[in-house]
Short mmCIF file of C-alpha atoms and ligand atoms in Angstrom, two decimals:
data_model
loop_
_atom_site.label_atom_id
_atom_site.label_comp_id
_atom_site.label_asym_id
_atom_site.label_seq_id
_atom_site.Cartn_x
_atom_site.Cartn_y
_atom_site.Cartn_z
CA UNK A 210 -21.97 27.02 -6.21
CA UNK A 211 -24.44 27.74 -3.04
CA UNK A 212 -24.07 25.49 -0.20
CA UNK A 213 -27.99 24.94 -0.74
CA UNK A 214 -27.64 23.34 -3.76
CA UNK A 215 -24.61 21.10 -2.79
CA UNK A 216 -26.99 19.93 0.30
CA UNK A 217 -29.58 18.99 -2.43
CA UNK A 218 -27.50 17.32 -5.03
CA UNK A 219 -26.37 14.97 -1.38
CA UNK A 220 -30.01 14.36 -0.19
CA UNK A 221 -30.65 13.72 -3.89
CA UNK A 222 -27.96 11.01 -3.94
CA UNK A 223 -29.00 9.38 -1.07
CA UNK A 224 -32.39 9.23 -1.71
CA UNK A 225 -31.77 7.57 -4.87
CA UNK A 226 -28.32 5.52 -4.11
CA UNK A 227 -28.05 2.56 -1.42
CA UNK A 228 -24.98 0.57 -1.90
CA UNK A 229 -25.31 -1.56 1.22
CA UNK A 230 -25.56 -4.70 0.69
CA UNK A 231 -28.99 -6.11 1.96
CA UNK A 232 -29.23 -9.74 2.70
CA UNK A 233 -32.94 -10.13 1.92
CA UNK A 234 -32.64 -9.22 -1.93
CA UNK A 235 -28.52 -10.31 -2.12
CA UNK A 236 -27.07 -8.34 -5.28
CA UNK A 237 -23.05 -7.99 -5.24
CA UNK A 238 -22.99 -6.44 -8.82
CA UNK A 239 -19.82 -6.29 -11.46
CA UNK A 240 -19.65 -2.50 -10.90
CA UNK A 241 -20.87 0.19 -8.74
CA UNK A 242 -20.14 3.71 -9.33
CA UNK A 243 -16.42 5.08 -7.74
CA UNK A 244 -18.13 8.72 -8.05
CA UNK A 245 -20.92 10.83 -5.99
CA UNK A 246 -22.03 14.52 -4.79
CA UNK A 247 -18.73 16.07 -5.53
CA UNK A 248 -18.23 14.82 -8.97
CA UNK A 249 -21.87 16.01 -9.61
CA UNK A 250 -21.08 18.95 -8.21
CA UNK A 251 -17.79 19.41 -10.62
CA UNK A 252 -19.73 18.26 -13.74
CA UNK A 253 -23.18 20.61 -12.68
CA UNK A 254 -20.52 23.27 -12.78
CA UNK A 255 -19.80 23.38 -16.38
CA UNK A 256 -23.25 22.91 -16.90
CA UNK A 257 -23.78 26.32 -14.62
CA UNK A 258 -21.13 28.05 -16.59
CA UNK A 259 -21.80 26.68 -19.73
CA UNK A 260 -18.71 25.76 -20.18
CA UNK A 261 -19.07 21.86 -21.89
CA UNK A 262 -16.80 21.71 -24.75
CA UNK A 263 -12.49 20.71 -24.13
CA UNK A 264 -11.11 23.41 -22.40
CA UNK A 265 -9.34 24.33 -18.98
CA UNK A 266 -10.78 21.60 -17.10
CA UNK A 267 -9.71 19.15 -19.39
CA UNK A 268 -5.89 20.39 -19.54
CA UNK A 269 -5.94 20.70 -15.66
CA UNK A 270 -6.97 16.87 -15.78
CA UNK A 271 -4.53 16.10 -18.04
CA UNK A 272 -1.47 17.66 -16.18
CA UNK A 273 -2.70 15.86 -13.14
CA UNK A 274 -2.60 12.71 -14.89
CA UNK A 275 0.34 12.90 -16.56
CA UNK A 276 2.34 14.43 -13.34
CA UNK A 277 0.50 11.43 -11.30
CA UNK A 278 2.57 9.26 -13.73
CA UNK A 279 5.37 11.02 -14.37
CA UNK A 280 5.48 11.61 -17.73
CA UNK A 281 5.72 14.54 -20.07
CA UNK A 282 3.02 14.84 -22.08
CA UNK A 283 -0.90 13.28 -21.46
CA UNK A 284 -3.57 13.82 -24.38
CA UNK A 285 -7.27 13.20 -22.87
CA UNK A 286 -9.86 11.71 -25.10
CA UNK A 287 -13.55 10.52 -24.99
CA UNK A 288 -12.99 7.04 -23.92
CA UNK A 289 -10.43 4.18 -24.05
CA UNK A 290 -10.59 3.00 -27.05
CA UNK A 291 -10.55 6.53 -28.67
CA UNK A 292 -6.83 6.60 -26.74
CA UNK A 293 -6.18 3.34 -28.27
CA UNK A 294 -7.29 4.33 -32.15
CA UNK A 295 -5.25 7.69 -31.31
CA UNK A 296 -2.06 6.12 -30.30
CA UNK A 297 -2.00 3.89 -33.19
CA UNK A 298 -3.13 6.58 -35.11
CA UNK A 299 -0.20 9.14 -33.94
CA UNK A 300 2.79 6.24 -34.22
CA UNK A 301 1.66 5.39 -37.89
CA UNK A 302 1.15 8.88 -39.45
CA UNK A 303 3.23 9.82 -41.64
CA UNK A 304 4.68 12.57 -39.68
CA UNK A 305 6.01 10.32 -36.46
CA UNK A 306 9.99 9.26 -37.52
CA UNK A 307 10.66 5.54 -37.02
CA UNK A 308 6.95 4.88 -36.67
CA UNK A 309 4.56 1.78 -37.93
CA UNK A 310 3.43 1.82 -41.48
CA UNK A 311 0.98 0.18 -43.78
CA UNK A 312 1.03 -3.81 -43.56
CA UNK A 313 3.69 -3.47 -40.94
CA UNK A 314 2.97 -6.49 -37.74
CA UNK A 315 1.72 -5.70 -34.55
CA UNK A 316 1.40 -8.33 -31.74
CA UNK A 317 -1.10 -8.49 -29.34
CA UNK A 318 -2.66 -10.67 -26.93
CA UNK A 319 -5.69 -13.29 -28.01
CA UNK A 320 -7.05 -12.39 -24.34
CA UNK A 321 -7.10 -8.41 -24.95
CA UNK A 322 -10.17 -6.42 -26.23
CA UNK A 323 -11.82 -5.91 -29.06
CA UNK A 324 -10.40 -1.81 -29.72
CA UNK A 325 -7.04 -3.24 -28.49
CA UNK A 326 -7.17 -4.76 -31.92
CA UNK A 327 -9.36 -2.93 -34.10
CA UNK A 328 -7.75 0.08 -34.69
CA UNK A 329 -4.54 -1.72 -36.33
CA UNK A 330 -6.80 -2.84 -38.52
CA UNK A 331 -8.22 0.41 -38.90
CA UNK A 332 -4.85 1.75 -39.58
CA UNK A 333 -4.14 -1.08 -42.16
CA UNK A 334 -1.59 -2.89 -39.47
CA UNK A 335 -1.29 -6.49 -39.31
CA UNK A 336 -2.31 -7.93 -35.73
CA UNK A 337 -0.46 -11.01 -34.92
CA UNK A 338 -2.12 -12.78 -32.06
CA UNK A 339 -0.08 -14.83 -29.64
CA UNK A 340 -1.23 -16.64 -26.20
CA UNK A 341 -1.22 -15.82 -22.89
CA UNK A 342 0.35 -16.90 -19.47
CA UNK A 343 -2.41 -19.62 -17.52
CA UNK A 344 -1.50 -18.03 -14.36
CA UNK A 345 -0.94 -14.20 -15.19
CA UNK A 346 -3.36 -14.08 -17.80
CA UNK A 347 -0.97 -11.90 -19.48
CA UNK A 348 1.05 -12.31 -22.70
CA UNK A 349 3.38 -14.72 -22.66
CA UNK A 350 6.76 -13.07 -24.08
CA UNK A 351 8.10 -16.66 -25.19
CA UNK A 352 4.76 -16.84 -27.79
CA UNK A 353 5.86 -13.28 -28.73
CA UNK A 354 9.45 -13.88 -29.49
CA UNK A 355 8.76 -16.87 -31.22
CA UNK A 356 6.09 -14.55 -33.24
CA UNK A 357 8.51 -12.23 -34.44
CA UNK A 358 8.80 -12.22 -38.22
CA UNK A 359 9.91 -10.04 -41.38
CA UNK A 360 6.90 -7.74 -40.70
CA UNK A 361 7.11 -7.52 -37.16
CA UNK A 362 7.11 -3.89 -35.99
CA UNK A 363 5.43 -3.84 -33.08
CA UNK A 364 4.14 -4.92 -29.47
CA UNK A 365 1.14 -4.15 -27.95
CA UNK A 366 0.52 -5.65 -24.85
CA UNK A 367 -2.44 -5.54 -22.08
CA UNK A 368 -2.12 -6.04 -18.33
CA UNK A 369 -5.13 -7.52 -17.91
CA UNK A 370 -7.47 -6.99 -15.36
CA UNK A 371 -4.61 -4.64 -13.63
CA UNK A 372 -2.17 -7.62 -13.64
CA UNK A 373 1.30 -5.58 -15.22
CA UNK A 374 3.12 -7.77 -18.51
CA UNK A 375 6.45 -8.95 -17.44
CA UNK A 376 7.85 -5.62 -18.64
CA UNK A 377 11.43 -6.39 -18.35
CA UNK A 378 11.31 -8.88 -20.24
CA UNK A 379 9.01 -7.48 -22.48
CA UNK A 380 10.88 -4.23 -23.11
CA UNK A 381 14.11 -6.05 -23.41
CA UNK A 382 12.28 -8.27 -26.72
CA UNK A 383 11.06 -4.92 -28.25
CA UNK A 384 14.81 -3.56 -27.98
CA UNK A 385 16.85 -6.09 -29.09
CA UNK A 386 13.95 -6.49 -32.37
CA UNK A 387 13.25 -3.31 -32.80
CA UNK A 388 10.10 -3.29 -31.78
CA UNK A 389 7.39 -0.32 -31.28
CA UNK A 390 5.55 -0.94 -27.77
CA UNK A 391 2.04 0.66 -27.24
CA UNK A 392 0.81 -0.54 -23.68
CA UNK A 393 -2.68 -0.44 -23.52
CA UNK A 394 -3.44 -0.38 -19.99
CA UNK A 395 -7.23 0.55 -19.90
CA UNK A 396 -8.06 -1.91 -17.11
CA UNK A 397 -4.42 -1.39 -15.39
CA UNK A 398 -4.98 2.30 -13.71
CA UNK A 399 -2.91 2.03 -10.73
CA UNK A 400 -1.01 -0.74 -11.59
CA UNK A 401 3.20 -0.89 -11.50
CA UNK A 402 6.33 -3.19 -12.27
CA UNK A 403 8.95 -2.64 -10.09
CA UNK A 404 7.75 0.42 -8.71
CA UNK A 405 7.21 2.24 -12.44
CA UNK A 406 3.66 2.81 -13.48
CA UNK A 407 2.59 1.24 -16.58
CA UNK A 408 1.86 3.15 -19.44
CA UNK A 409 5.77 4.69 -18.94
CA UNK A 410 7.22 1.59 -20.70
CA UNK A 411 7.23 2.32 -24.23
CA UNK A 412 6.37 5.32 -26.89
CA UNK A 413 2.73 5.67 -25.77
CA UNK A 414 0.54 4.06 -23.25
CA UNK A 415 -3.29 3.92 -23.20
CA UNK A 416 -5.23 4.74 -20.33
CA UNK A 417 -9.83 4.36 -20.23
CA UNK A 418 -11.79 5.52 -17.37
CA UNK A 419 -15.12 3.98 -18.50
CA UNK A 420 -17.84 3.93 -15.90
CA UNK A 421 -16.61 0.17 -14.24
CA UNK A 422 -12.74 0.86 -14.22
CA UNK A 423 -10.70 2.20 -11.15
CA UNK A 424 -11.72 5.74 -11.36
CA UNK A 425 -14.42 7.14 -14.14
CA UNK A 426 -15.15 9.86 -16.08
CA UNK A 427 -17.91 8.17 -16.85
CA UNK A 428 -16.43 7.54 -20.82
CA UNK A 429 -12.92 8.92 -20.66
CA UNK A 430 -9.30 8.19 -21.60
CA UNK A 431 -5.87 9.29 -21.94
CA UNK A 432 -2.51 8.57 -23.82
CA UNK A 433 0.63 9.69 -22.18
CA UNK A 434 4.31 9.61 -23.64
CA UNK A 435 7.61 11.69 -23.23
CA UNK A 436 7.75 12.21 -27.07
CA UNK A 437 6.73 15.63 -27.85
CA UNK A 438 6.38 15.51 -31.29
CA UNK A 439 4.27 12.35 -30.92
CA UNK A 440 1.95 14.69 -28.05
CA UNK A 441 1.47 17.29 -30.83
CA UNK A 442 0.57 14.76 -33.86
CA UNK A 443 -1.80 13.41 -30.92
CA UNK A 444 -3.01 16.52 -30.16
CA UNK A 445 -3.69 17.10 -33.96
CA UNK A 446 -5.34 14.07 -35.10
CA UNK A 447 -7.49 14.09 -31.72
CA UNK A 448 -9.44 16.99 -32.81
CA UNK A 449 -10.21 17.15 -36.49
CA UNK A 450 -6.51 17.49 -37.67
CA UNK A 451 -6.91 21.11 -36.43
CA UNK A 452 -4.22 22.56 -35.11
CA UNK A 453 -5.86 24.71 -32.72
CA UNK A 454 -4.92 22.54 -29.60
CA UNK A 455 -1.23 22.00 -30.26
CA UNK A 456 1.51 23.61 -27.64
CA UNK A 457 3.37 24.90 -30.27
CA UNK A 458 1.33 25.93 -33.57
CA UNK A 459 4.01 28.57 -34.56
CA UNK A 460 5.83 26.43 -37.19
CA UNK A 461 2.64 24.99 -38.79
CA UNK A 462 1.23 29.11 -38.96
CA UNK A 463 5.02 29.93 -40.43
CA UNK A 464 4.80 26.86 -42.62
CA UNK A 465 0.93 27.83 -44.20
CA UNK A 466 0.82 31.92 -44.01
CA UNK A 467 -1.93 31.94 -46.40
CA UNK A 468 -4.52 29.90 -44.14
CA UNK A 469 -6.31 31.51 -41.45
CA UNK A 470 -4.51 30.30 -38.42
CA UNK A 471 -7.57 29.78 -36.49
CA UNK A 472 -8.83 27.22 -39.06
CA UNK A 473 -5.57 25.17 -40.36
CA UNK A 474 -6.18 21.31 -40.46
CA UNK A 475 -2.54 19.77 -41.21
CA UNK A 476 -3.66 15.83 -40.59
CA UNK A 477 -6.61 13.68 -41.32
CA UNK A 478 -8.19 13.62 -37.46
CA UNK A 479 -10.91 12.29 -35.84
CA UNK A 480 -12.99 14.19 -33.27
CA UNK A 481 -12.07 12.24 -30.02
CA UNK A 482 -12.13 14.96 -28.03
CA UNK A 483 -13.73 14.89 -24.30
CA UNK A 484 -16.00 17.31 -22.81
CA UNK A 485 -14.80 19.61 -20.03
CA UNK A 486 -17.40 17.46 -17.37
CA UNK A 487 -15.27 14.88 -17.71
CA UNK A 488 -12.31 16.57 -17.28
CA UNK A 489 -13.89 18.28 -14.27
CA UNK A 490 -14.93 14.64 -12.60
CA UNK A 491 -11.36 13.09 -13.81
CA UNK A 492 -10.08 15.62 -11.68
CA UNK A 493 -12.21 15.02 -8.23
CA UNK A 494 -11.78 11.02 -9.02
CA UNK A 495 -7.68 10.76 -9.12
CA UNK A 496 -7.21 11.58 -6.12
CA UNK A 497 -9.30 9.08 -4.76
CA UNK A 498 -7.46 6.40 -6.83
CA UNK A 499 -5.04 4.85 -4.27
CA UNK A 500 -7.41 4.49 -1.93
CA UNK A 501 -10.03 2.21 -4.22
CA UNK A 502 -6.58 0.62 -5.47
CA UNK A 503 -5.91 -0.25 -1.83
CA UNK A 504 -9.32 -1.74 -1.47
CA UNK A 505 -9.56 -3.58 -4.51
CA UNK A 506 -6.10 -5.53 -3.47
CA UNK A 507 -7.41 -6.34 0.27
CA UNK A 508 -10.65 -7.73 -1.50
CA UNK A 509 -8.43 -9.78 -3.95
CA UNK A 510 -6.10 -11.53 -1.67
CA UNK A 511 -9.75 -12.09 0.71
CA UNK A 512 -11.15 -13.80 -2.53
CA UNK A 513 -8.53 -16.00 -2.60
CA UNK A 514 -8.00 -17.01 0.83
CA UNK A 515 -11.83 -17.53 0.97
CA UNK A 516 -12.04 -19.39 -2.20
CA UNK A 517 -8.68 -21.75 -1.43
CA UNK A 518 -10.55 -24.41 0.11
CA UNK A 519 -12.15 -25.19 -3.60
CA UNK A 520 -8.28 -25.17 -5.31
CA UNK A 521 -8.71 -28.41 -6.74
CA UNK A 522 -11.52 -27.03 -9.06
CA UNK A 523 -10.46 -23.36 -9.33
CA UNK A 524 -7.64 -20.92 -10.06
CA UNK A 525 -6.95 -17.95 -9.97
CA UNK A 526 -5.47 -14.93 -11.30
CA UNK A 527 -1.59 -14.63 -9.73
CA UNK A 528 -0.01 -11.54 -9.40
CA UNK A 529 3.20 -11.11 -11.46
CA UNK A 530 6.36 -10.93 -9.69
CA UNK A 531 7.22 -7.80 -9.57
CA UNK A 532 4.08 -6.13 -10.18
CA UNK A 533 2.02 -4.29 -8.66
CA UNK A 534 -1.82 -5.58 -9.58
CA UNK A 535 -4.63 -2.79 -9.35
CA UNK A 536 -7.57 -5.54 -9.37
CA UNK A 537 -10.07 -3.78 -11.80
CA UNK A 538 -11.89 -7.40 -11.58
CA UNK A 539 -11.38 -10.59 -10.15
CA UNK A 540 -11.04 -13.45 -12.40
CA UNK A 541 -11.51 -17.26 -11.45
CA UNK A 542 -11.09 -20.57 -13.87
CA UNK A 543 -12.66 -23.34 -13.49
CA UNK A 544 -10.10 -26.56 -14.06
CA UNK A 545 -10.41 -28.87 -16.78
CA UNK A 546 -10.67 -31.94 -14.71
CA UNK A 547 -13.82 -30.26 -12.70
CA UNK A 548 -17.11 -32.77 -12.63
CA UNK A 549 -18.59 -29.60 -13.73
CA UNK A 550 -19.50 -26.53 -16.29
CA UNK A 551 -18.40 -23.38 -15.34
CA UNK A 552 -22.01 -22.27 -17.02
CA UNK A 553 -23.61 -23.89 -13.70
CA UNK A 554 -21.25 -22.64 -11.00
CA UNK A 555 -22.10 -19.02 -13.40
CA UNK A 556 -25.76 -19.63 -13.42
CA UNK A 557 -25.51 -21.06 -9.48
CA UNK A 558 -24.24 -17.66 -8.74
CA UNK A 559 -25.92 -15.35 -10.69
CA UNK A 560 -29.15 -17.28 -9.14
CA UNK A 561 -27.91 -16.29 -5.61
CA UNK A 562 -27.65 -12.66 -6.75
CA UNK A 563 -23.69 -12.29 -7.84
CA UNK A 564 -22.98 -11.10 -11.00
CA UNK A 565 -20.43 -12.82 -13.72
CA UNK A 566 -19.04 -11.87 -17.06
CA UNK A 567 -16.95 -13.45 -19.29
CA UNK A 568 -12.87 -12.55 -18.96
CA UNK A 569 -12.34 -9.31 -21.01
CA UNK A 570 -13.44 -10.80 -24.73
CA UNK A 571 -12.02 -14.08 -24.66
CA UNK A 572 -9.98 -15.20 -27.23
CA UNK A 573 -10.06 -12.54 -29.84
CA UNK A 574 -9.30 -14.78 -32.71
CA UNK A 575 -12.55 -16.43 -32.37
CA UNK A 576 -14.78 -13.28 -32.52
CA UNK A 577 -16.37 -12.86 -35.49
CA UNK A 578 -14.95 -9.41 -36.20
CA UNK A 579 -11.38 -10.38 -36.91
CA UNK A 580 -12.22 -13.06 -38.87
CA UNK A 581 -12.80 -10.86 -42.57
CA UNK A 582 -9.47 -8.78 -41.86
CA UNK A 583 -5.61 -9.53 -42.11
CA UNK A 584 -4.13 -11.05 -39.43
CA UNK A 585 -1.61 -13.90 -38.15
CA UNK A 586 -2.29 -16.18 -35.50
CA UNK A 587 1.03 -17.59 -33.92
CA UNK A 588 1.25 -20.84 -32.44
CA UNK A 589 -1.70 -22.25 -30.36
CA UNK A 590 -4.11 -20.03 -28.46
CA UNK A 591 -4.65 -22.88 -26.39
CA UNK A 592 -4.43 -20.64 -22.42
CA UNK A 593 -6.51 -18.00 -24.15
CA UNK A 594 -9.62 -20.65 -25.21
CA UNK A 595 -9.46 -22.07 -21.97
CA UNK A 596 -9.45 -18.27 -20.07
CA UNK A 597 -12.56 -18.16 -22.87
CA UNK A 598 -14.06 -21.53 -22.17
CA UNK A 599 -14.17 -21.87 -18.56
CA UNK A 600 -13.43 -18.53 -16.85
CA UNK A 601 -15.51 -15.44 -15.68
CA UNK A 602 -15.28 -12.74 -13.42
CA UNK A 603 -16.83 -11.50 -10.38
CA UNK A 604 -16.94 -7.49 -8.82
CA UNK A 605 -14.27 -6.51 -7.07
CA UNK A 606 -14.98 -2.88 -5.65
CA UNK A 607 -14.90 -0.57 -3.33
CA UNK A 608 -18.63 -1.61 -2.65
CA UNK A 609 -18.01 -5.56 -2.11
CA UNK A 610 -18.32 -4.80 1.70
CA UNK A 611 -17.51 -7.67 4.69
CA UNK A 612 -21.46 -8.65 4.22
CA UNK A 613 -21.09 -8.72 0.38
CA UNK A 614 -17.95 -10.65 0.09
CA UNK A 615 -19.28 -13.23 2.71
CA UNK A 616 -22.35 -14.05 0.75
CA UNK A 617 -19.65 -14.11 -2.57
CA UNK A 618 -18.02 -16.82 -0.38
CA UNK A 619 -21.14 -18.76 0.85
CA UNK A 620 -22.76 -18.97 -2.64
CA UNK A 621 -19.60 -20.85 -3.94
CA UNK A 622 -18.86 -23.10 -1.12
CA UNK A 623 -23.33 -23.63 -1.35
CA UNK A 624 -22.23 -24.51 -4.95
CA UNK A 625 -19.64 -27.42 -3.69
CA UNK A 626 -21.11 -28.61 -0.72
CA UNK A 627 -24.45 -29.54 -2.56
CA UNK A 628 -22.13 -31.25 -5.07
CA UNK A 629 -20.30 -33.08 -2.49
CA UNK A 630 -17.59 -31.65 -3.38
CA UNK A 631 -16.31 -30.70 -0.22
CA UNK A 632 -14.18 -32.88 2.00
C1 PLP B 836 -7.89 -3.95 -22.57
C2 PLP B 836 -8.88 -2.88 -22.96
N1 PLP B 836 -8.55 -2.00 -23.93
C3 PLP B 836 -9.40 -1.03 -24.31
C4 PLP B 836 -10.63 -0.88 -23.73
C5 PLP B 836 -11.55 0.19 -24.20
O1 PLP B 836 -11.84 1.14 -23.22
P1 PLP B 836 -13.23 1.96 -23.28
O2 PLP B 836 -14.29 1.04 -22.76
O3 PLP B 836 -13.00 3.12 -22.37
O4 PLP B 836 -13.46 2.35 -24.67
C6 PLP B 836 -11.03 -1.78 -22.75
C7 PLP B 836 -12.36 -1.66 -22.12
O5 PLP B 836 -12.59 -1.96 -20.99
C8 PLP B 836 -10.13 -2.81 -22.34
O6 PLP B 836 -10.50 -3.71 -21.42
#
């Protein structure tokens, strides 16, 4: 497109986005945007072409994702949770060998999120929810092994926040039990253990880049795996059961000679497909993922040196050994022996301009949604109500600038020192 109309999508941008921080109206929010002029530019292109629906751009996305992780096959869809209904999906239709099947147990994490869970419902599996490590946040693969019963076919674990599961010993449970692991690792873009990306430790892994994660396409996602077969049920039940989109349609043409080949629907899909502008931003915004990885982590380990003097009151989130943590958030817990609620060190910081959420969706036994469907708690949830109870999470992006962070800092030690709190 004309250089004029780059120069006015950038004056346009500027003119309507300031991320500096500006001390006289303090705002350090959860999430700022990780895009600008060129993914405009990328997604005003299809627009200009009219080309909109899945197509090249899309498959040029995927094979840079899936070559960025090194794995064989990567299936785009229109957001995160779409990847993780698909991968479910794919490993419990009928055509995957060895896969999950009706009533068959899943485990998961009570800190996860809601569509980590919902679509083994959806898919009439069993979710058996198990606690988490206080210090990772993670699952804790002692509450899984202990979970393990008759019905037990499956693992799905999240790194939360970007923190990778302790995947040695993770994978090592799911091979000696036989189980099925799913990662879903929609907060964990960039994240490793031991030097492998997640997502490449078990049959599929589940990737969202939602407007607040590492790198958007402003609703995106993507499942990768090295099973083929698996790919092409994906690719299937991702767009209408159709098999227009598979690599290889010859056998299901050979297989159905009376059907017009352009119009042969072999599954019961969905339509989770994505629209070429995303593809066309995903591809501008990889790239730049290392580099807002690399930021997020200096920010982290600055939260926590800045925030150690107030250790007696809170913790934080610890890295696992031998992972790699991409940050997508940072999350801090208030301890149970602090004179205070974390609702007024919340509402103390909010007040002073610094936005807080709760951690992912808290325990996910106690939300409401679970409650009318099968499922099997295991043992007490008791790390996962207090990550629910007394924990939130503050920005931690490639916006959260020196002056940002500082005033981050100054609000909490404002919040102690008018306490007394501070020796
Ligand atoms: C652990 C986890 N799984 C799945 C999702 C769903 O991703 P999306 O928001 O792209 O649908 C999220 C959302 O952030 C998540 O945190």
């Amino acid at each position: 497109m004309t250089d004029t109309l780059r120069a006015a999508v950038e004056a346009g941008w500027i003119a309507r986005n300031d991320f500096a921080f500006d001390p006289s109206a303090p705002k350090v929010r959860l999430h700022e945007p990780t895009f600008g002029p060129d993914e405009v530019m990328a997604a005003l292109d299809c627009l200009m072409e009219t080309r909109v629906t899945m197509g090249a751009k899309v498959l040029a996305f995927e094979a840079q994702f899936k070559s960025h992780h090194g794995a064989a096959h990567g299936t785009m869809v229109n957001s995160g949770s779409s990847a993780n209904l698909l991968a479910v999906a794919a490993v419990a239709n009928h055509e995957t060998r060895d896969g999950l099947r009706p009533g068959d147990e899943v485990i998961v994490p009570a800190l996860s999120w809601s569509t980590t869970v919902w679509p083994l419902i959806q898919l009439g599996l069993v979710p058996v929810v198990v606690d988490i490590e206080p210090r990772t946040l993670n699952i804790d693969p002692e509450a899984v092994e202990r979970a393990i019963g008759p019905k037990t076919r499956g693992l799905m674990p999240v790194h939360v926040y970007g923190n990778p599961c302790r995947m040695d010993v993770l994978t090592e449970i799911c091979r000696r039990r036989g189980l099925i692991l799913i990662e879903d690792c929609c907060e964990a873009l960039g994240a490793s253990f031991r030097g492998t990306a997640v997502g490449r430790f078990g049959r599929v892994g589940t990737f969202s880049t939602y407007y607040s994660h590492h790198i958007t396409t402003l609703e995106g996602g993507v499942c990768l795996t090295d099973d083929f077969d698996l790919a092409e049920t994906m690719r299937i039940l991702r767009a209408h059961g159709w098999v227009r989109e598979v690599e290889d349609p010859k056998p299901w043409y050979d297989r159905h000679p009376d059907i017009d080949p352009r119009f042969l629907f072999v599954n019961l899909g969905y339509n989770l497909r994505p629209t070429e502008l995303q593809g066309a931003i995903g591809q501008v915004q990889l790239p730049k993922l290392d580099g807002f990885v690399a930021f997020r982590r200096a920010l982290a380990a600055w939260y926590r040196d800045a925030l150690s003097p107030f250790a007696e009151f809170l913790s934080f989130q610890d890295e696992t050994e031998g992972g790699f943590h991409s940050w997508m958030t940072f999350a801090v817990q208030v301890a149970e022996t602090a004179p205070f609620r974390v609702g007024a060190l919340r509402a103390h910081l909010e007040a002073g301009g610094v936005e807080t959420r709760p951690i992912i969706c808290g325990n996910v036994a106690r939300q409401p949604g679970l409650a009318p469907h099968p499922h099997r708690v295991a043992g007490e949830l008791r790390h996962s109500d207090r990550v629910m109870d007394g924990g939130f999470s503050i920005g931690c992006h490639q916006h959260v600038g020196p002056a940002a962070r500082a005033h981050v800092a100054e609000r909490f030690a404002a919040f102690f020192a008018e306490r007394g709190l501070v020796r």
